[in-house]
Amino acid sequence: MTGPSVGCSLRAYFWSIVLLAALAFPRWAVANGGDLPPEIVLQGFVKPEDGRVQLLVRVPLVLLSSFSLPKRGPGYLDLERVDAKLKQAAAATGRLIELSADGALLAPTTREVRLSLLSDRSFASYSSALAHLQGPSLPVATDLFWNQGFFDVQLEYVLQSPRPNIWIRVNVAPELGRRVKLQLEYLPIGESARTYEIPGASGWIPLHPRWYEAAWLFARGGFVDAFAIDRFVFLLCLVAPFRKFRSLLTVVIVLAALQALTLTAAAEGALADIDVGWLPVLSDTVLAASMVLLAIGNLAAPSLRRRWFIAAVVGALGGFGLGRLLTDVWPF
């Protein structure tokens, strides 16, 4: 190939690599969460009783920054003028955390709202949280900084059946994704309490799942949620230059085996005592770099031996990165 043909081929190769790099770019790098912390934890209790469901929720004040709560002085909340905004925040909380019973979406009614200091520990149990919500509000002279406390709300729902099948969903903006988590205690009638940790944007979750519903949660966490376009593109780049089925099979087995091993270890708490918040970031970064290098290598002289090593590294790191998906459904 000479002249214009070479130029066209080089341009095609260049834009192919640019496209792969864009697909491989880590999703966390473009997330837009403003000034929010990397993880926002909500606390909640769900208790059905007397034909109604009580939902008690504690929301960090930092999540209410868009409500422009009235302030005074250097940034303290003006507790004399905050009531109207708190009612809006309560309605938004009912949209953030949705409940359904027997397939029908439940409409919330706001019963109580309170602001709390960071030192408040009333949400350690359902009874103390309810007593706190039904107790006195903070004195108006309290110095509560606008993003250093909690917003507590009691929502009530009317049930149509005495023993409903209750589901819950945490709605968050796409840019927040799994940065928002709800630590929930479900107190069913006549049974022991159940504790869940529900990430945002995880869809509807049954609070009293049947065996096939629990099985679906694991299947979704291991197959559906784990699938992403960047992993598909990596697999395509990994096997594209080779035509022998046996060669492809060995590379894929190495990738799948190491990913399954580290994913299971992470889900069972092998790294529970270690701060590994950087592992998903490292996994995404290595995956992105590997795709670009494989795309370039596919245009030159691809080596199957090197691909075993790349598959092993990406599989091991990918398993640790995906382990949180199964950790979220471990209570089921």
GROMACS .gro file of C-alpha atoms in nm:
model
  332
    1MET     CA    1   0.000   0.000   0.000
    2THR     CA    2   0.135   0.341  -0.093
    3GLY     CA    3   0.030   0.700  -0.113
    4PRO     CA    4  -0.330   0.785  -0.022
    5SER     CA    5  -0.409   0.423   0.076
    6VAL     CA    6  -0.151   0.433   0.354
    7GLY     CA    7  -0.285   0.764   0.480
    8CYS     CA    8  -0.643   0.635   0.487
    9SER     CA    9  -0.539   0.318   0.671
   10LEU     CA   10  -0.342   0.511   0.933
   11ARG     CA   11  -0.633   0.747   0.990
   12ALA     CA   12  -0.870   0.453   1.026
   13TYR     CA   13  -0.635   0.286   1.279
   14PHE     CA   14  -0.597   0.613   1.470
   15TRP     CA   15  -0.971   0.677   1.503
   16SER     CA   16  -1.030   0.313   1.596
   17ILE     CA   17  -0.788   0.352   1.886
   18VAL     CA   18  -0.949   0.684   1.988
   19LEU     CA   19  -1.292   0.516   1.990
   20LEU     CA   20  -1.167   0.226   2.201
   21ALA     CA   21  -0.997   0.468   2.441
   22ALA     CA   22  -1.322   0.662   2.481
   23LEU     CA   23  -1.513   0.341   2.554
   24ALA     CA   24  -1.242   0.230   2.793
   25PHE     CA   25  -1.222   0.558   2.983
   26PRO     CA   26  -1.309   0.487   3.347
   27ARG     CA   27  -1.667   0.578   3.431
   28TRP     CA   28  -1.566   0.722   3.765
   29ALA     CA   29  -1.350   0.982   3.592
   30VAL     CA   30  -1.648   1.159   3.437
   31ALA     CA   31  -1.891   1.124   3.727
   32ASN     CA   32  -2.028   1.457   3.836
   33GLY     CA   33  -2.112   1.457   4.202
   34GLY     CA   34  -2.031   1.821   4.275
   35ASP     CA   35  -1.881   1.864   4.621
   36LEU     CA   36  -2.045   1.552   4.762
   37PRO     CA   37  -1.829   1.297   4.946
   38PRO     CA   38  -1.738   0.969   4.770
   39GLU     CA   39  -1.991   0.777   4.982
   40ILE     CA   40  -2.317   0.902   5.135
   41VAL     CA   41  -2.479   0.666   5.385
   42LEU     CA   42  -2.847   0.696   5.479
   43GLN     CA   43  -3.001   0.510   5.773
   44GLY     CA   44  -3.355   0.379   5.780
   45PHE     CA   45  -3.613   0.156   5.944
   46VAL     CA   46  -3.919  -0.002   5.782
   47LYS     CA   47  -4.186  -0.139   6.013
   48PRO     CA   48  -4.536  -0.255   5.910
   49GLU     CA   49  -4.796  -0.231   6.185
   50ASP     CA   50  -5.175  -0.187   6.214
   51GLY     CA   51  -5.238  -0.161   5.840
   52ARG     CA   52  -4.962   0.094   5.790
   53VAL     CA   53  -4.588   0.104   5.721
   54GLN     CA   54  -4.358   0.337   5.910
   55LEU     CA   55  -4.042   0.450   5.731
   56LEU     CA   56  -3.789   0.637   5.942
   57VAL     CA   57  -3.497   0.784   5.746
   58ARG     CA   58  -3.185   0.976   5.845
   59VAL     CA   59  -3.029   1.175   5.559
   60PRO     CA   60  -2.691   1.355   5.585
   61LEU     CA   61  -2.745   1.729   5.542
   62VAL     CA   62  -2.486   1.739   5.265
   63LEU     CA   63  -2.739   1.564   5.041
   64LEU     CA   64  -2.981   1.856   5.091
   65SER     CA   65  -2.748   2.121   4.948
   66SER     CA   66  -2.978   2.179   4.647
   67PHE     CA   67  -3.265   2.291   4.874
   68SER     CA   68  -3.084   2.612   4.974
   69LEU     CA   69  -3.179   2.586   5.340
   70PRO     CA   70  -3.186   2.933   5.503
   71LYS     CA   71  -2.863   3.019   5.680
   72ARG     CA   72  -2.728   3.270   5.925
   73GLY     CA   73  -2.381   3.385   6.021
   74PRO     CA   74  -2.087   3.188   5.878
   75GLY     CA   75  -2.310   2.904   5.747
   76TYR     CA   76  -2.527   2.791   6.036
   77LEU     CA   77  -2.883   2.687   5.954
   78ASP     CA   78  -3.147   2.943   6.048
   79LEU     CA   79  -3.374   2.711   6.250
   80GLU     CA   80  -3.645   2.978   6.278
   81ARG     CA   81  -3.705   2.987   5.901
   82VAL     CA   82  -3.620   2.632   5.794
   83ASP     CA   83  -3.957   2.456   5.838
   84ALA     CA   84  -4.092   2.516   5.486
   85LYS     CA   85  -3.772   2.383   5.328
   86LEU     CA   86  -3.778   2.077   5.554
   87LYS     CA   87  -4.128   1.989   5.428
   88GLN     CA   88  -3.993   2.003   5.073
   89ALA     CA   89  -3.700   1.784   5.176
   90ALA     CA   90  -3.941   1.534   5.333
   91ALA     CA   91  -4.138   1.509   5.008
   92ALA     CA   92  -3.811   1.462   4.817
   93THR     CA   93  -3.711   1.186   5.059
   94GLY     CA   94  -4.036   1.006   4.976
   95ARG     CA   95  -3.931   1.016   4.610
   96LEU     CA   96  -3.573   0.917   4.690
   97ILE     CA   97  -3.681   0.607   4.885
   98GLU     CA   98  -3.990   0.442   4.736
   99LEU     CA   99  -4.196   0.159   4.884
  100SER     CA  100  -4.436  -0.074   4.707
  101ALA     CA  101  -4.665  -0.346   4.844
  102ASP     CA  102  -4.800  -0.635   4.638
  103GLY     CA  103  -4.694  -0.459   4.319
  104ALA     CA  104  -4.859  -0.123   4.396
  105LEU     CA  105  -4.656   0.192   4.465
  106LEU     CA  106  -4.731   0.335   4.811
  107ALA     CA  107  -4.793   0.707   4.864
  108PRO     CA  108  -4.610   0.856   5.164
  109THR     CA  109  -4.751   1.093   5.425
  110THR     CA  110  -4.504   1.305   5.620
  111ARG     CA  111  -4.553   1.269   5.996
  112GLU     CA  112  -4.246   1.425   6.155
  113VAL     CA  113  -3.928   1.604   6.048
  114ARG     CA  114  -3.628   1.693   6.262
  115LEU     CA  115  -3.276   1.828   6.228
  116SER     CA  116  -3.005   1.656   6.432
  117LEU     CA  117  -2.648   1.720   6.530
  118LEU     CA  118  -2.366   1.494   6.411
  119SER     CA  119  -2.331   1.368   6.769
  120ASP     CA  120  -2.691   1.240   6.779
  121ARG     CA  121  -2.711   0.858   6.805
  122SER     CA  122  -3.088   0.812   6.819
  123PHE     CA  123  -3.095   0.604   6.497
  124ALA     CA  124  -2.922   0.316   6.672
  125SER     CA  125  -3.264   0.148   6.706
  126TYR     CA  126  -3.617   0.191   6.577
  127SER     CA  127  -3.762   0.282   6.918
  128SER     CA  128  -3.503   0.551   6.991
  129ALA     CA  129  -3.532   0.693   6.638
  130LEU     CA  130  -3.912   0.717   6.670
  131ALA     CA  131  -3.885   0.877   7.012
  132HIS     CA  132  -3.637   1.128   6.874
  133LEU     CA  133  -3.865   1.218   6.583
  134GLN     CA  134  -4.164   1.261   6.813
  135GLY     CA  135  -3.964   1.456   7.068
  136PRO     CA  136  -3.873   1.825   7.080
  137SER     CA  137  -3.693   1.999   6.795
  138LEU     CA  138  -3.351   2.157   6.830
  139PRO     CA  139  -3.353   2.498   7.003
  140VAL     CA  140  -3.351   2.777   6.745
  141ALA     CA  141  -3.025   2.912   6.888
  142THR     CA  142  -2.841   2.586   6.806
  143ASP     CA  143  -2.534   2.634   6.585
  144LEU     CA  144  -2.580   2.364   6.320
  145PHE     CA  145  -2.360   2.403   6.015
  146TRP     CA  146  -2.547   2.349   5.689
  147ASN     CA  147  -2.362   2.029   5.588
  148GLN     CA  148  -2.261   1.885   5.925
  149GLY     CA  149  -2.572   1.722   6.065
  150PHE     CA  150  -2.871   1.507   5.974
  151PHE     CA  151  -3.220   1.549   5.842
  152ASP     CA  152  -3.457   1.295   5.999
  153VAL     CA  153  -3.804   1.220   5.866
  154GLN     CA  154  -4.093   0.986   5.951
  155LEU     CA  155  -4.303   0.878   5.651
  156GLU     CA  156  -4.619   0.671   5.681
  157TYR     CA  157  -4.786   0.452   5.417
  158VAL     CA  158  -5.132   0.291   5.415
  159LEU     CA  159  -5.144  -0.083   5.339
  160GLN     CA  160  -5.421  -0.269   5.160
  161SER     CA  161  -5.343  -0.616   5.301
  162PRO     CA  162  -5.245  -0.735   5.652
  163ARG     CA  163  -4.926  -0.918   5.542
  164PRO     CA  164  -4.802  -0.741   5.230
  165ASN     CA  165  -4.498  -0.822   5.020
  166ILE     CA  166  -4.299  -0.499   5.058
  167TRP     CA  167  -4.033  -0.386   4.810
  168ILE     CA  168  -3.802  -0.084   4.829
  169ARG     CA  169  -3.614   0.123   4.574
  170VAL     CA  170  -3.348   0.392   4.624
  171ASN     CA  171  -3.376   0.651   4.346
  172VAL     CA  172  -3.068   0.863   4.289
  173ALA     CA  173  -2.936   1.072   4.003
  174PRO     CA  174  -2.723   0.875   3.751
  175GLU     CA  175  -2.409   1.068   3.846
  176LEU     CA  176  -2.438   0.950   4.206
  177GLY     CA  177  -2.496   0.584   4.126
  178ARG     CA  178  -2.370   0.359   4.403
  179ARG     CA  179  -2.218   0.645   4.601
  180VAL     CA  180  -2.547   0.661   4.793
  181LYS     CA  181  -2.626   0.365   5.020
  182LEU     CA  182  -2.917   0.298   5.251
  183GLN     CA  183  -2.846   0.099   5.566
  184LEU     CA  184  -3.190  -0.040   5.638
  185GLU     CA  185  -3.340  -0.245   5.918
  186TYR     CA  186  -3.667  -0.419   5.829
  187LEU     CA  187  -3.888  -0.519   6.122
  188PRO     CA  188  -4.155  -0.760   5.993
  189ILE     CA  189  -4.453  -0.855   6.209
  190GLY     CA  190  -4.382  -1.155   6.432
  191GLU     CA  191  -4.033  -1.218   6.288
  192SER     CA  192  -3.678  -1.120   6.367
  193ALA     CA  193  -3.536  -0.801   6.219
  194ARG     CA  194  -3.346  -0.811   5.889
  195THR     CA  195  -3.061  -0.578   5.801
  196TYR     CA  196  -2.979  -0.470   5.447
  197GLU     CA  197  -2.739  -0.233   5.276
  198ILE     CA  198  -2.903  -0.112   4.957
  199PRO     CA  199  -2.699   0.090   4.704
  200GLY     CA  200  -2.860   0.361   4.496
  201ALA     CA  201  -2.988   0.282   4.148
  202SER     CA  202  -3.013  -0.091   4.228
  203GLY     CA  203  -3.380  -0.122   4.130
  204TRP     CA  204  -3.660  -0.273   4.336
  205ILE     CA  205  -3.546  -0.494   4.625
  206PRO     CA  206  -3.784  -0.728   4.814
  207LEU     CA  207  -3.757  -0.690   5.191
  208HIS     CA  208  -3.898  -1.039   5.249
  209PRO     CA  209  -3.781  -1.223   4.935
  210ARG     CA  210  -3.896  -1.564   4.825
  211TRP     CA  211  -3.625  -1.811   4.726
  212TYR     CA  212  -3.653  -1.737   4.354
  213GLU     CA  213  -3.643  -1.359   4.419
  214ALA     CA  214  -3.322  -1.400   4.619
  215ALA     CA  215  -3.179  -1.621   4.343
  216TRP     CA  216  -3.260  -1.353   4.086
  217LEU     CA  217  -3.083  -1.087   4.296
  218PHE     CA  218  -2.764  -1.298   4.294
  219ALA     CA  219  -2.796  -1.372   3.922
  220ARG     CA  220  -2.850  -1.005   3.845
  221GLY     CA  221  -2.554  -0.903   4.060
  222GLY     CA  222  -2.323  -1.162   3.904
  223PHE     CA  223  -2.428  -1.138   3.540
  224VAL     CA  224  -2.648  -0.840   3.456
  225ASP     CA  225  -2.499  -0.570   3.682
  226ALA     CA  226  -2.146  -0.695   3.619
  227PHE     CA  227  -2.185  -0.661   3.242
  228ALA     CA  228  -2.064  -0.332   3.100
  229ILE     CA  229  -1.961  -0.213   2.756
  230ASP     CA  230  -1.599  -0.161   2.866
  231ARG     CA  231  -1.561  -0.526   2.973
  232PHE     CA  232  -1.720  -0.643   2.648
  233VAL     CA  233  -1.480  -0.427   2.445
  234PHE     CA  234  -1.185  -0.562   2.646
  235LEU     CA  235  -1.289  -0.921   2.574
  236LEU     CA  236  -1.329  -0.838   2.205
  237CYS     CA  237  -0.982  -0.682   2.188
  238LEU     CA  238  -0.837  -0.978   2.377
  239VAL     CA  239  -0.955  -1.247   2.135
  240ALA     CA  240  -0.997  -1.060   1.805
  241PRO     CA  241  -0.663  -1.154   1.636
  242PHE     CA  242  -0.690  -1.529   1.704
  243ARG     CA  243  -0.888  -1.790   1.518
  244LYS     CA  244  -0.807  -2.114   1.702
  245PHE     CA  245  -1.080  -2.205   1.948
  246ARG     CA  246  -0.843  -2.378   2.190
  247SER     CA  247  -0.620  -2.071   2.214
  248LEU     CA  248  -0.918  -1.846   2.279
  249LEU     CA  249  -1.058  -2.086   2.538
  250THR     CA  250  -0.742  -2.089   2.749
  251VAL     CA  251  -0.726  -1.709   2.761
  252VAL     CA  252  -1.093  -1.675   2.855
  253ILE     CA  253  -1.062  -1.949   3.121
  254VAL     CA  254  -0.769  -1.768   3.284
  255LEU     CA  255  -0.967  -1.442   3.287
  256ALA     CA  256  -1.289  -1.599   3.419
  257ALA     CA  257  -1.124  -1.822   3.679
  258LEU     CA  258  -0.920  -1.546   3.844
  259GLN     CA  259  -1.211  -1.303   3.833
  260ALA     CA  260  -1.444  -1.560   3.992
  261LEU     CA  261  -1.186  -1.636   4.263
  262THR     CA  262  -1.121  -1.275   4.364
  263LEU     CA  263  -1.488  -1.176   4.328
  264THR     CA  264  -1.593  -1.452   4.567
  265ALA     CA  265  -1.316  -1.360   4.812
  266ALA     CA  266  -1.421  -0.995   4.809
  267ALA     CA  267  -1.791  -1.081   4.851
  268GLU     CA  268  -1.715  -1.305   5.151
  269GLY     CA  269  -1.528  -1.025   5.327
  270ALA     CA  270  -1.165  -1.125   5.264
  271LEU     CA  271  -1.075  -0.754   5.248
  272ALA     CA  272  -1.325  -0.637   5.510
  273ASP     CA  273  -1.058  -0.509   5.749
  274ILE     CA  274  -0.868  -0.318   5.480
  275ASP     CA  275  -0.954   0.015   5.321
  276VAL     CA  276  -0.984  -0.090   4.956
  277GLY     CA  277  -1.185   0.201   4.819
  278TRP     CA  278  -0.910   0.247   4.562
  279LEU     CA  279  -0.950  -0.105   4.417
  280PRO     CA  280  -1.245  -0.029   4.184
  281VAL     CA  281  -1.059   0.279   4.058
  282LEU     CA  282  -0.743   0.076   3.997
  283SER     CA  283  -0.946  -0.198   3.827
  284ASP     CA  284  -1.116   0.047   3.589
  285THR     CA  285  -0.786   0.220   3.511
  286VAL     CA  286  -0.602  -0.106   3.436
  287LEU     CA  287  -0.896  -0.221   3.223
  288ALA     CA  288  -0.890   0.102   3.021
  289ALA     CA  289  -0.512   0.091   2.972
  290SER     CA  290  -0.526  -0.276   2.872
  291MET     CA  291  -0.787  -0.209   2.606
  292VAL     CA  292  -0.583   0.067   2.447
  293LEU     CA  293  -0.265  -0.145   2.450
  294LEU     CA  294  -0.448  -0.448   2.310
  295ALA     CA  295  -0.603  -0.236   2.035
  296ILE     CA  296  -0.259  -0.109   1.935
  297GLY     CA  297  -0.110  -0.459   1.964
  298ASN     CA  298  -0.383  -0.601   1.740
  299LEU     CA  299  -0.258  -0.376   1.461
  300ALA     CA  300   0.100  -0.503   1.499
  301ALA     CA  301   0.204  -0.850   1.613
  302PRO     CA  302  -0.033  -0.985   1.881
  303SER     CA  303   0.117  -1.240   2.119
  304LEU     CA  304  -0.101  -1.505   2.283
  305ARG     CA  305   0.151  -1.556   2.565
  306ARG     CA  306   0.130  -1.192   2.671
  307ARG     CA  307  -0.249  -1.211   2.662
  308TRP     CA  308  -0.254  -1.480   2.928
  309PHE     CA  309  -0.072  -1.242   3.159
  310ILE     CA  310  -0.302  -0.949   3.074
  311ALA     CA  311  -0.610  -1.167   3.121
  312ALA     CA  312  -0.480  -1.283   3.461
  313VAL     CA  313  -0.411  -0.928   3.586
  314VAL     CA  314  -0.739  -0.782   3.459
  315GLY     CA  315  -0.936  -1.083   3.586
  316ALA     CA  316  -0.788  -1.065   3.936
  317LEU     CA  317  -0.835  -0.689   3.972
  318GLY     CA  318  -1.177  -0.703   3.806
  319GLY     CA  319  -1.297  -0.959   4.058
  320PHE     CA  320  -1.202  -0.736   4.350
  321GLY     CA  321  -1.363  -0.439   4.176
  322LEU     CA  322  -1.689  -0.630   4.115
  323GLY     CA  323  -1.694  -0.794   4.458
  324ARG     CA  324  -1.909  -0.512   4.597
  325LEU     CA  325  -2.192  -0.622   4.366
  326LEU     CA  326  -2.228  -0.952   4.548
  327THR     CA  327  -2.154  -0.794   4.885
  328ASP     CA  328  -2.468  -0.582   4.844
  329VAL     CA  329  -2.687  -0.895   4.808
  330TRP     CA  330  -2.508  -1.104   5.070
  331PRO     CA  331  -2.786  -1.047   5.333
  332PHE     CA  332  -3.024  -1.236   5.100
   0.00000   0.00000   0.00000
